[in-house]
Amino acid sequence: MTKTHADVIVIGGGLHGLSAALNLARAGKRVIILEKSWVGRHASGATAAGVRTLGRDLAEVPISLEAMDMWHRIDKIVGDDCGFHSHGQIRVAETDKHLVELNERNAKMRQLGYSHEEVIDRTELRRLVPTLAPHCVGAVVARRDGAADPHRALMAFRRSCEAEGVTIHEGCGVTAIERRGADWQVRTDKGEFTAPAIVNVAGAWAARIAALVGDDIRLGMKASMMIVTERLAPLLEPVVSVVGRSLSFKQSGQGTLVIGGGLQGAADLDTLQSAVNFRELAKGARAATELFPSVRDIRIVRAWVGMEAKTDDLIPVIGPSPNAPGVFHVFGFSGHGFQLVPVVGSIVCDLLVHGGTQRQIGGFKPERLMAQKAAA
Ligand SMILES: Cc1cc2nc3c(=O)[nH]c(=O)nc-3n(C[C@H](O)[C@H](O)[C@H](O)COP(=O)(O)OP(=O)(O)OC[C@H]3O[C@@H](n4cnc5c(N)ncnc54)[C@H](O)[C@@H]3O)c2cc1C
């Protein structure tokens, strides 16, 4: 069996694995990515690729705002604009009660010194989204938000990694991890790899990787569904979501509508099988046609399910293992990790290369999801 040594082993070839590897390689580390299937096989290939600061958990706001600045210069980071368009993201209120909720959130954000979210009235909403149903009373908008093309992003991050000397092993699932002196020995289907540091970015399977180094991290799973329709003439530019409904609605550069919003299908972590729940999906389609009556008769071309890890508090795990020296956990993005990709890779590099970071990541410690040891 072959044995390969590196400075860092990244477990998981999704966008967070690629971004971590890219930042580490640019800091001079020899990096290997081990990917069980192929790059982008799971959440990073199934994503809606919304690039959203709007409505973020307060713990995520600082890094999300930094990530947004990075998206606006993403071509400088990975040599491609990743299909990123900044037409804004809008969260619509259909009732006065929902508008009150949006105003309350907005007042809180202003108090904290954030100004990226802005409440707009019916007239401005109509100007931004003329095809929206007339009953909507107002909205909140983040004008610098937008959406990208996930496959272009995957290709751009992968190409940049390879240009920096990162070695990517696909079809190379990690099955065991053991401590050997100062190194971790990682066993896979395709031989052994050793390194003093590991980044666990294994998405929905990350708790299993954590368990291999002795960390018991509580983690759930999402099986979010998406719909893509036939191509249409230009209908809207911003990404639209709606208070109180599971709907995220946007039009891609190709003209297709990409409809999601977190409706759940079914998925199995062992067999890797997933299934669309058409009854649930119909709710998303109904919400879409109620908000955009002109799309009532269009055809759905494809629907799919993407698997991702979900934490109890719906914010990610980003930080060193408290038990396993040199192991860093980065997962649990709970359905909104695409936007964070550029900044989280840079944070991983801070932690691993410099031993700490100026970024505010205190709320993301793995310890908060780990079983408390019983008092003696
Ligand atoms: C349907 C859907 C819509 C979404 N929409 C948005 C959105 O609009 N905006 C947004 O910001 N976010 C969105 N997200 C979330 C976002 O896509 C994810 O947070 C992000 O892609 C996670 O990337 P990742 O690299 O952590 O995980 P993944 O891309 O899942 O990568 C993890 C990788 O680890 C590999 N792996 C697992 N176990 C092993 C092992 N033992 N050995 C080796 N490799 C292993 C897997 O094969 C997988 O490729 C969405 C997600 C889904 C599913």
CSV table of C-alpha atoms and ligand atoms in Angstrom, one decimal:
chain,number,residue,atom,x,y,z
A,1,MET,CA,0.0,0.0,0.0
A,2,THR,CA,1.2,3.5,-0.9
A,3,LYS,CA,1.8,6.0,1.9
A,4,THR,CA,1.8,9.7,1.2
A,5,HIS,CA,2.9,12.5,3.5
A,6,ALA,CA,1.7,16.1,3.4
A,7,ASP,CA,1.5,19.1,5.8
A,8,VAL,CA,-2.3,19.1,5.8
A,9,ILE,CA,-4.9,16.5,4.8
A,10,VAL,CA,-8.3,18.0,3.9
A,11,ILE,CA,-11.1,15.4,4.2
A,12,GLY,CA,-14.0,16.3,1.8
A,13,GLY,CA,-13.8,17.8,-1.7
A,14,GLY,CA,-16.7,20.2,-1.5
A,15,LEU,CA,-16.3,24.0,-1.8
A,16,HIS,CA,-15.3,24.3,1.8
A,17,GLY,CA,-12.6,21.7,1.3
A,18,LEU,CA,-11.3,23.4,-1.9
A,19,SER,CA,-11.4,26.9,-0.2
A,20,ALA,CA,-9.5,25.6,2.8
A,21,ALA,CA,-6.9,23.8,0.7
A,22,LEU,CA,-6.5,26.8,-1.6
A,23,ASN,CA,-5.8,29.2,1.3
A,24,LEU,CA,-3.4,26.7,3.0
A,25,ALA,CA,-1.5,26.0,-0.2
A,26,ARG,CA,-1.1,29.8,-0.8
A,27,ALA,CA,0.4,30.0,2.7
A,28,GLY,CA,3.0,27.5,1.6
A,29,LYS,CA,1.5,24.2,3.0
A,30,ARG,CA,1.6,20.9,1.0
A,31,VAL,CA,-2.1,19.9,0.9
A,32,ILE,CA,-3.9,16.8,-0.1
A,33,ILE,CA,-7.7,16.6,-0.5
A,34,LEU,CA,-9.3,13.2,0.0
A,35,GLU,CA,-12.7,13.0,-1.5
A,36,LYS,CA,-14.9,9.9,-1.2
A,37,SER,CA,-16.8,10.4,-4.4
A,38,TRP,CA,-15.9,13.3,-6.7
A,39,VAL,CA,-15.4,17.0,-6.2
A,40,GLY,CA,-18.8,18.7,-5.8
A,41,ARG,CA,-20.7,15.4,-5.5
A,42,HIS,CA,-22.8,16.6,-2.6
A,43,ALA,CA,-24.0,19.9,-1.1
A,44,SER,CA,-21.6,22.0,-3.2
A,45,GLY,CA,-22.9,20.6,-6.5
A,46,ALA,CA,-26.6,20.5,-5.4
A,47,THR,CA,-26.7,24.0,-4.0
A,48,ALA,CA,-28.9,26.9,-5.0
A,49,ALA,CA,-25.7,29.1,-4.7
A,50,GLY,CA,-27.5,32.1,-3.2
A,51,VAL,CA,-24.9,34.6,-2.0
A,52,ARG,CA,-26.8,36.1,0.9
A,53,THR,CA,-26.0,38.3,3.9
A,54,LEU,CA,-29.8,38.9,4.3
A,55,GLY,CA,-31.4,37.5,7.4
A,56,ARG,CA,-28.2,35.8,8.8
A,57,ASP,CA,-27.9,34.7,12.3
A,58,LEU,CA,-26.2,37.5,14.3
A,59,ALA,CA,-23.2,35.2,15.0
A,60,GLU,CA,-22.6,34.8,11.2
A,61,VAL,CA,-23.1,38.5,10.2
A,62,PRO,CA,-19.4,39.6,10.6
A,63,ILE,CA,-18.0,36.7,8.5
A,64,SER,CA,-20.9,36.9,6.1
A,65,LEU,CA,-20.2,40.6,5.4
A,66,GLU,CA,-16.5,39.8,4.8
A,67,ALA,CA,-17.4,36.9,2.5
A,68,MET,CA,-19.7,39.3,0.5
A,69,ASP,CA,-16.7,41.7,-0.1
A,70,MET,CA,-14.8,38.6,-1.3
A,71,TRP,CA,-17.6,37.6,-3.7
A,72,HIS,CA,-17.4,41.1,-5.2
A,73,ARG,CA,-13.8,40.4,-6.1
A,74,ILE,CA,-14.0,36.6,-6.5
A,75,ASP,CA,-12.3,36.7,-9.9
A,76,LYS,CA,-9.1,38.1,-8.2
A,77,ILE,CA,-9.3,35.1,-5.7
A,78,VAL,CA,-10.0,32.2,-8.1
A,79,GLY,CA,-9.5,33.7,-11.6
A,80,ASP,CA,-13.2,33.5,-12.6
A,81,ASP,CA,-16.3,35.4,-11.5
A,82,CYS,CA,-18.0,32.1,-10.7
A,83,GLY,CA,-21.1,33.4,-12.4
A,84,PHE,CA,-21.7,35.8,-9.5
A,85,HIS,CA,-24.3,38.5,-10.1
A,86,SER,CA,-25.1,41.1,-7.5
A,87,HIS,CA,-28.8,41.9,-8.1
A,88,GLY,CA,-29.7,41.8,-4.4
A,89,GLN,CA,-31.7,39.4,-2.3
A,90,ILE,CA,-35.2,40.4,-1.2
A,91,ARG,CA,-37.4,38.9,1.6
A,92,VAL,CA,-41.0,39.7,0.9
A,93,ALA,CA,-43.8,40.4,3.4
A,94,GLU,CA,-47.2,39.3,2.2
A,95,THR,CA,-49.0,40.8,5.3
A,96,ASP,CA,-48.6,43.8,7.5
A,97,LYS,CA,-47.8,41.4,10.4
A,98,HIS,CA,-44.8,40.0,8.5
A,99,LEU,CA,-43.7,43.6,7.6
A,100,VAL,CA,-43.7,44.4,11.4
A,101,GLU,CA,-41.4,41.4,11.9
A,102,LEU,CA,-39.1,42.7,9.2
A,103,ASN,CA,-39.0,46.1,10.7
A,104,GLU,CA,-38.2,44.7,14.1
A,105,ARG,CA,-35.3,42.8,12.8
A,106,ASN,CA,-34.1,45.8,10.9
A,107,ALA,CA,-34.3,48.0,14.0
A,108,LYS,CA,-32.1,45.4,15.8
A,109,MET,CA,-29.6,45.3,13.0
A,110,ARG,CA,-29.3,49.2,13.0
A,111,GLN,CA,-28.8,49.2,16.7
A,112,LEU,CA,-25.9,46.8,16.3
A,113,GLY,CA,-24.5,49.1,13.6
A,114,TYR,CA,-25.3,47.0,10.5
A,115,SER,CA,-26.8,48.8,7.5
A,116,HIS,CA,-26.7,46.1,4.8
A,117,GLU,CA,-30.4,45.2,5.3
A,118,GLU,CA,-32.9,47.9,4.3
A,119,VAL,CA,-36.7,47.8,4.6
A,120,ILE,CA,-38.5,48.9,1.5
A,121,ASP,CA,-42.1,49.8,0.8
A,122,ARG,CA,-44.6,48.4,-1.8
A,123,THR,CA,-43.5,51.0,-4.5
A,124,GLU,CA,-39.8,50.2,-4.3
A,125,LEU,CA,-40.6,46.4,-4.1
A,126,ARG,CA,-42.6,46.8,-7.3
A,127,ARG,CA,-39.8,48.7,-9.0
A,128,LEU,CA,-37.3,45.9,-8.1
A,129,VAL,CA,-39.5,43.0,-8.9
A,130,PRO,CA,-42.3,44.1,-11.2
A,131,THR,CA,-43.6,40.5,-11.8
A,132,LEU,CA,-44.3,39.9,-8.1
A,133,ALA,CA,-48.0,39.4,-7.1
A,134,PRO,CA,-49.6,42.7,-6.1
A,135,HIS,CA,-50.7,41.7,-2.6
A,136,CYS,CA,-47.1,41.9,-1.2
A,137,VAL,CA,-46.9,44.8,1.1
A,138,GLY,CA,-43.1,45.4,1.5
A,139,ALA,CA,-39.8,43.7,2.0
A,140,VAL,CA,-36.3,43.8,3.2
A,141,VAL,CA,-33.5,43.9,0.7
A,142,ALA,CA,-29.7,43.4,0.9
A,143,ARG,CA,-28.6,45.1,-2.3
A,144,ARG,CA,-25.1,43.8,-2.6
A,145,ASP,CA,-26.3,40.1,-2.3
A,146,GLY,CA,-26.9,37.9,-5.3
A,147,ALA,CA,-26.2,34.5,-6.6
A,148,ALA,CA,-23.5,32.5,-8.4
A,149,ASP,CA,-23.1,29.4,-10.6
A,150,PRO,CA,-22.1,26.6,-8.3
A,151,HIS,CA,-20.5,24.5,-11.0
A,152,ARG,CA,-18.4,27.4,-12.2
A,153,ALA,CA,-17.4,28.1,-8.6
A,154,LEU,CA,-16.4,24.4,-8.2
A,155,MET,CA,-14.3,24.5,-11.3
A,156,ALA,CA,-12.7,27.8,-10.5
A,157,PHE,CA,-11.8,26.7,-6.9
A,158,ARG,CA,-10.5,23.4,-8.2
A,159,ARG,CA,-8.4,24.9,-10.9
A,160,SER,CA,-6.9,27.4,-8.4
A,161,CYS,CA,-6.1,24.6,-6.0
A,162,GLU,CA,-4.4,22.5,-8.6
A,163,ALA,CA,-2.4,25.6,-9.8
A,164,GLU,CA,-1.1,26.0,-6.2
A,165,GLY,CA,0.0,22.3,-6.1
A,166,VAL,CA,-2.9,20.8,-4.1
A,167,THR,CA,-3.3,17.1,-4.9
A,168,ILE,CA,-6.9,15.9,-5.1
A,169,HIS,CA,-7.7,12.2,-4.7
A,170,GLU,CA,-11.2,11.4,-5.8
A,171,GLY,CA,-12.9,8.0,-5.1
A,172,CYS,CA,-10.8,8.0,-1.9
A,173,GLY,CA,-13.0,7.7,1.2
A,174,VAL,CA,-11.5,8.0,4.6
A,175,THR,CA,-12.1,4.9,6.7
A,176,ALA,CA,-9.9,5.2,9.7
A,177,ILE,CA,-7.6,7.8,11.4
A,178,GLU,CA,-4.9,7.0,14.0
A,179,ARG,CA,-2.3,9.0,15.9
A,180,ARG,CA,1.3,8.1,15.0
A,181,GLY,CA,3.8,10.2,16.9
A,182,ALA,CA,3.3,13.8,15.7
A,183,ASP,CA,1.3,12.7,12.7
A,184,TRP,CA,-2.2,11.6,11.9
A,185,GLN,CA,-2.3,8.4,9.8
A,186,VAL,CA,-5.4,8.5,7.5
A,187,ARG,CA,-6.5,5.2,6.0
A,188,THR,CA,-8.5,5.3,2.8
A,189,ASP,CA,-9.8,3.0,0.0
A,190,LYS,CA,-6.6,4.0,-2.0
A,191,GLY,CA,-3.8,3.8,0.5
A,192,GLU,CA,-2.5,5.7,3.6
A,193,PHE,CA,-1.8,9.3,4.0
A,194,THR,CA,0.0,11.0,6.9
A,195,ALA,CA,0.1,14.6,8.0
A,196,PRO,CA,0.3,16.5,11.3
A,197,ALA,CA,-2.9,18.4,10.5
A,198,ILE,CA,-6.4,17.4,9.3
A,199,VAL,CA,-9.3,19.6,8.2
A,200,ASN,CA,-12.6,17.8,8.5
A,201,VAL,CA,-14.9,19.3,5.8
A,202,ALA,CA,-16.8,16.1,5.2
A,203,GLY,CA,-20.3,17.8,5.0
A,204,ALA,CA,-23.1,15.6,6.0
A,205,TRP,CA,-20.6,12.9,7.1
A,206,ALA,CA,-18.4,15.2,9.2
A,207,ALA,CA,-19.6,13.8,12.6
A,208,ARG,CA,-18.4,10.4,11.4
A,209,ILE,CA,-14.9,11.8,10.6
A,210,ALA,CA,-14.9,13.6,14.0
A,211,ALA,CA,-15.8,10.3,15.7
A,212,LEU,CA,-12.7,8.7,14.2
A,213,VAL,CA,-10.5,11.2,16.2
A,214,GLY,CA,-12.5,10.8,19.3
A,215,ASP,CA,-14.9,13.8,19.0
A,216,ASP,CA,-18.5,13.1,19.6
A,217,ILE,CA,-20.3,16.0,17.9
A,218,ARG,CA,-24.1,16.2,17.7
A,219,LEU,CA,-25.1,16.7,14.1
A,220,GLY,CA,-28.3,16.4,12.2
A,221,MET,CA,-28.9,16.3,8.4
A,222,LYS,CA,-30.9,18.3,5.8
A,223,ALA,CA,-32.1,16.8,2.6
A,224,SER,CA,-33.1,20.0,0.8
A,225,MET,CA,-34.9,19.9,-2.5
A,226,MET,CA,-34.5,22.1,-5.6
A,227,ILE,CA,-36.5,22.6,-8.8
A,228,VAL,CA,-35.3,23.9,-12.1
A,229,THR,CA,-37.7,24.9,-14.8
A,230,GLU,CA,-37.6,25.4,-18.6
A,231,ARG,CA,-36.0,28.6,-19.8
A,232,LEU,CA,-38.0,31.8,-19.8
A,233,ALA,CA,-37.6,35.3,-21.0
A,234,PRO,CA,-36.2,37.6,-18.3
A,235,LEU,CA,-38.6,37.7,-15.4
A,236,LEU,CA,-36.7,39.0,-12.4
A,237,GLU,CA,-33.1,39.8,-11.3
A,238,PRO,CA,-33.0,39.6,-7.5
A,239,VAL,CA,-33.3,36.4,-5.5
A,240,VAL,CA,-36.7,36.5,-3.7
A,241,SER,CA,-37.7,34.7,-0.5
A,242,VAL,CA,-40.9,35.1,1.5
A,243,VAL,CA,-41.6,35.5,5.2
A,244,GLY,CA,-43.4,32.4,6.5
A,245,ARG,CA,-43.0,30.3,3.4
A,246,SER,CA,-40.3,27.8,2.3
A,247,LEU,CA,-39.5,29.6,-0.9
A,248,SER,CA,-36.4,30.9,-2.6
A,249,PHE,CA,-37.0,32.0,-6.2
A,250,LYS,CA,-34.5,33.2,-8.8
A,251,GLN,CA,-33.8,33.2,-12.5
A,252,SER,CA,-30.4,31.9,-13.7
A,253,GLY,CA,-28.3,33.5,-16.4
A,254,GLN,CA,-29.7,30.8,-18.8
A,255,GLY,CA,-33.3,31.8,-18.1
A,256,THR,CA,-34.3,28.8,-16.0
A,257,LEU,CA,-36.0,29.4,-12.7
A,258,VAL,CA,-34.2,27.9,-9.8
A,259,ILE,CA,-36.7,27.3,-6.9
A,260,GLY,CA,-35.8,26.1,-3.5
A,261,GLY,CA,-36.2,27.4,0.1
A,262,GLY,CA,-35.4,24.4,2.3
A,263,LEU,CA,-38.3,22.0,1.6
A,264,GLN,CA,-37.1,18.6,2.7
A,265,GLY,CA,-36.9,15.3,0.8
A,266,ALA,CA,-35.3,12.1,2.0
A,267,ALA,CA,-31.7,11.0,2.1
A,268,ASP,CA,-29.6,8.2,3.6
A,269,LEU,CA,-26.0,8.8,4.7
A,270,ASP,CA,-25.1,5.1,4.3
A,271,THR,CA,-26.5,4.2,0.9
A,272,LEU,CA,-26.1,7.8,-0.5
A,273,GLN,CA,-29.6,7.4,-1.9
A,274,SER,CA,-31.9,10.4,-1.9
A,275,ALA,CA,-35.5,10.9,-3.0
A,276,VAL,CA,-37.6,13.9,-3.9
A,277,ASN,CA,-40.9,14.2,-1.9
A,278,PHE,CA,-43.3,15.4,-4.6
A,279,ARG,CA,-46.0,16.2,-2.1
A,280,GLU,CA,-43.7,18.6,-0.2
A,281,LEU,CA,-42.2,19.9,-3.5
A,282,ALA,CA,-45.7,20.9,-4.6
A,283,LYS,CA,-45.9,23.3,-1.7
A,284,GLY,CA,-42.8,25.1,-3.1
A,285,ALA,CA,-44.3,25.1,-6.6
A,286,ARG,CA,-47.6,26.5,-5.2
A,287,ALA,CA,-45.8,29.2,-3.3
A,288,ALA,CA,-43.9,30.2,-6.4
A,289,THR,CA,-47.0,30.5,-8.5
A,290,GLU,CA,-48.8,32.5,-5.8
A,291,LEU,CA,-46.0,34.9,-5.7
A,292,PHE,CA,-45.3,35.0,-9.4
A,293,PRO,CA,-48.6,34.2,-11.2
A,294,SER,CA,-47.1,34.4,-14.6
A,295,VAL,CA,-45.1,31.2,-14.1
A,296,ARG,CA,-48.3,29.1,-13.4
A,297,ASP,CA,-48.1,27.1,-16.7
A,298,ILE,CA,-44.3,26.6,-17.1
A,299,ARG,CA,-42.7,23.2,-17.1
A,300,ILE,CA,-40.4,21.7,-14.4
A,301,VAL,CA,-37.4,20.2,-16.0
A,302,ARG,CA,-35.6,18.6,-13.0
A,303,ALA,CA,-35.8,18.3,-9.2
A,304,TRP,CA,-33.1,17.0,-6.9
A,305,VAL,CA,-32.1,16.6,-3.2
A,306,GLY,CA,-28.8,17.7,-1.7
A,307,MET,CA,-27.5,16.4,1.6
A,308,GLU,CA,-25.9,18.6,4.2
A,309,ALA,CA,-25.1,18.6,7.9
A,310,LYS,CA,-27.4,20.6,10.2
A,311,THR,CA,-26.5,21.8,13.7
A,312,ASP,CA,-28.9,22.3,16.6
A,313,ASP,CA,-28.5,26.1,16.4
A,314,LEU,CA,-28.3,26.3,12.6
A,315,ILE,CA,-24.8,27.9,12.6
A,316,PRO,CA,-21.7,26.1,11.5
A,317,VAL,CA,-18.9,24.4,13.4
A,318,ILE,CA,-15.6,26.1,12.7
A,319,GLY,CA,-12.7,25.5,15.0
A,320,PRO,CA,-10.0,23.2,16.4
A,321,SER,CA,-10.9,19.9,18.0
A,322,PRO,CA,-10.7,20.2,21.8
A,323,ASN,CA,-9.3,16.6,22.0
A,324,ALA,CA,-7.3,15.8,18.9
A,325,PRO,CA,-4.3,18.1,18.3
A,326,GLY,CA,-4.0,19.4,14.7
A,327,VAL,CA,-7.6,18.5,13.8
A,328,PHE,CA,-9.9,21.3,12.7
A,329,HIS,CA,-13.7,20.9,12.2
A,330,VAL,CA,-15.5,22.9,9.5
A,331,PHE,CA,-19.0,21.8,8.8
A,332,GLY,CA,-22.7,22.1,9.7
A,333,PHE,CA,-23.5,25.0,7.5
A,334,SER,CA,-27.2,24.1,7.8
A,335,GLY,CA,-28.2,25.1,4.3
A,336,HIS,CA,-26.4,28.4,3.9
A,337,GLY,CA,-22.7,27.7,3.6
A,338,PHE,CA,-22.2,28.6,0.0
A,339,GLN,CA,-21.9,32.3,0.6
A,340,LEU,CA,-19.3,31.7,3.4
A,341,VAL,CA,-16.9,29.6,1.2
A,342,PRO,CA,-14.2,32.3,0.5
A,343,VAL,CA,-14.0,33.6,4.1
A,344,VAL,CA,-14.1,30.2,5.9
A,345,GLY,CA,-11.1,29.0,3.8
A,346,SER,CA,-9.2,32.0,5.0
A,347,ILE,CA,-10.2,31.4,8.6
A,348,VAL,CA,-9.0,27.8,8.4
A,349,CYS,CA,-5.7,29.1,7.2
A,350,ASP,CA,-5.5,31.6,10.1
A,351,LEU,CA,-6.2,28.8,12.6
A,352,LEU,CA,-3.9,26.3,11.2
A,353,VAL,CA,-1.0,28.5,10.1
A,354,HIS,CA,-1.1,31.3,12.6
A,355,GLY,CA,-2.7,29.5,15.5
A,356,GLY,CA,-5.6,31.9,15.8
A,357,THR,CA,-7.8,34.4,13.9
A,358,GLN,CA,-9.0,38.0,14.3
A,359,ARG,CA,-12.3,37.0,12.8
A,360,GLN,CA,-15.3,36.6,15.1
A,361,ILE,CA,-15.8,32.8,15.3
A,362,GLY,CA,-16.4,32.3,19.0
A,363,GLY,CA,-19.9,31.2,18.4
A,364,PHE,CA,-18.9,28.3,16.1
A,365,LYS,CA,-16.8,26.2,18.6
A,366,PRO,CA,-17.3,22.5,18.2
A,367,GLU,CA,-17.5,22.2,22.0
A,368,ARG,CA,-21.1,23.6,22.1
A,369,LEU,CA,-22.3,20.5,20.3
A,370,MET,CA,-20.3,17.9,22.2
A,371,ALA,CA,-21.6,15.7,25.0
A,372,GLN,CA,-20.7,17.2,28.4
A,373,LYS,CA,-18.6,14.8,30.4
A,374,ALA,CA,-20.5,13.7,33.6
A,375,ALA,CA,-19.0,15.3,36.7
A,376,ALA,CA,-17.0,12.8,38.8
B,1,LIG,C1,-30.2,22.1,-2.1
B,1,LIG,C2,-29.3,23.0,-1.4
B,1,LIG,C3,-29.4,24.4,-1.6
B,1,LIG,C4,-28.5,25.3,-1.0
B,1,LIG,N1,-28.6,26.6,-1.2
B,1,LIG,C5,-27.7,27.5,-0.7
B,1,LIG,C6,-27.8,28.8,-1.0
B,1,LIG,O1,-28.6,29.3,-1.7
B,1,LIG,N2,-26.9,29.7,-0.4
B,1,LIG,C7,-25.9,29.2,0.5
B,1,LIG,O2,-25.1,30.0,1.0
B,1,LIG,N3,-25.9,27.9,0.8
B,1,LIG,C8,-26.7,27.0,0.2
B,1,LIG,N4,-26.7,25.7,0.5
B,1,LIG,C9,-25.6,25.2,1.4
B,1,LIG,C10,-24.3,25.1,0.7
B,1,LIG,O3,-24.4,24.5,-0.5
B,1,LIG,C11,-23.4,24.2,1.6
B,1,LIG,O4,-23.3,24.8,2.9
B,1,LIG,C12,-22.0,24.0,1.1
B,1,LIG,O5,-22.0,23.6,-0.3
B,1,LIG,C13,-21.3,23.0,1.9
B,1,LIG,O6,-20.0,22.7,1.3
B,1,LIG,P1,-19.1,21.6,2.0
B,1,LIG,O7,-17.8,21.6,1.3
B,1,LIG,O8,-19.0,21.8,3.5
B,1,LIG,O9,-19.9,20.2,1.9
B,1,LIG,P2,-20.1,19.2,0.6
B,1,LIG,O10,-20.1,19.9,-0.6
B,1,LIG,O11,-21.2,18.3,1.0
B,1,LIG,O12,-18.7,18.4,0.7
B,1,LIG,C14,-18.4,17.4,1.6
B,1,LIG,C15,-17.7,16.3,0.9
B,1,LIG,O13,-17.1,15.4,1.9
B,1,LIG,C16,-17.1,14.2,1.2
B,1,LIG,N5,-16.9,13.1,2.2
B,1,LIG,C17,-17.8,12.7,3.1
B,1,LIG,N6,-17.3,11.7,3.9
B,1,LIG,C18,-16.0,11.5,3.4
B,1,LIG,C19,-15.0,10.5,3.7
B,1,LIG,N7,-15.2,9.6,4.7
B,1,LIG,N8,-13.8,10.6,3.1
B,1,LIG,C20,-13.6,11.5,2.1
B,1,LIG,N9,-14.6,12.4,1.7
B,1,LIG,C21,-15.8,12.4,2.4
B,1,LIG,C22,-18.4,14.1,0.5
B,1,LIG,O14,-18.3,13.1,-0.5
B,1,LIG,C23,-18.6,15.5,0.0
B,1,LIG,O15,-18.1,15.7,-1.4
B,1,LIG,C24,-27.5,24.8,-0.1
B,1,LIG,C25,-27.4,23.4,0.1
B,1,LIG,C26,-28.3,22.5,-0.5
B,1,LIG,C27,-28.1,21.0,-0.4
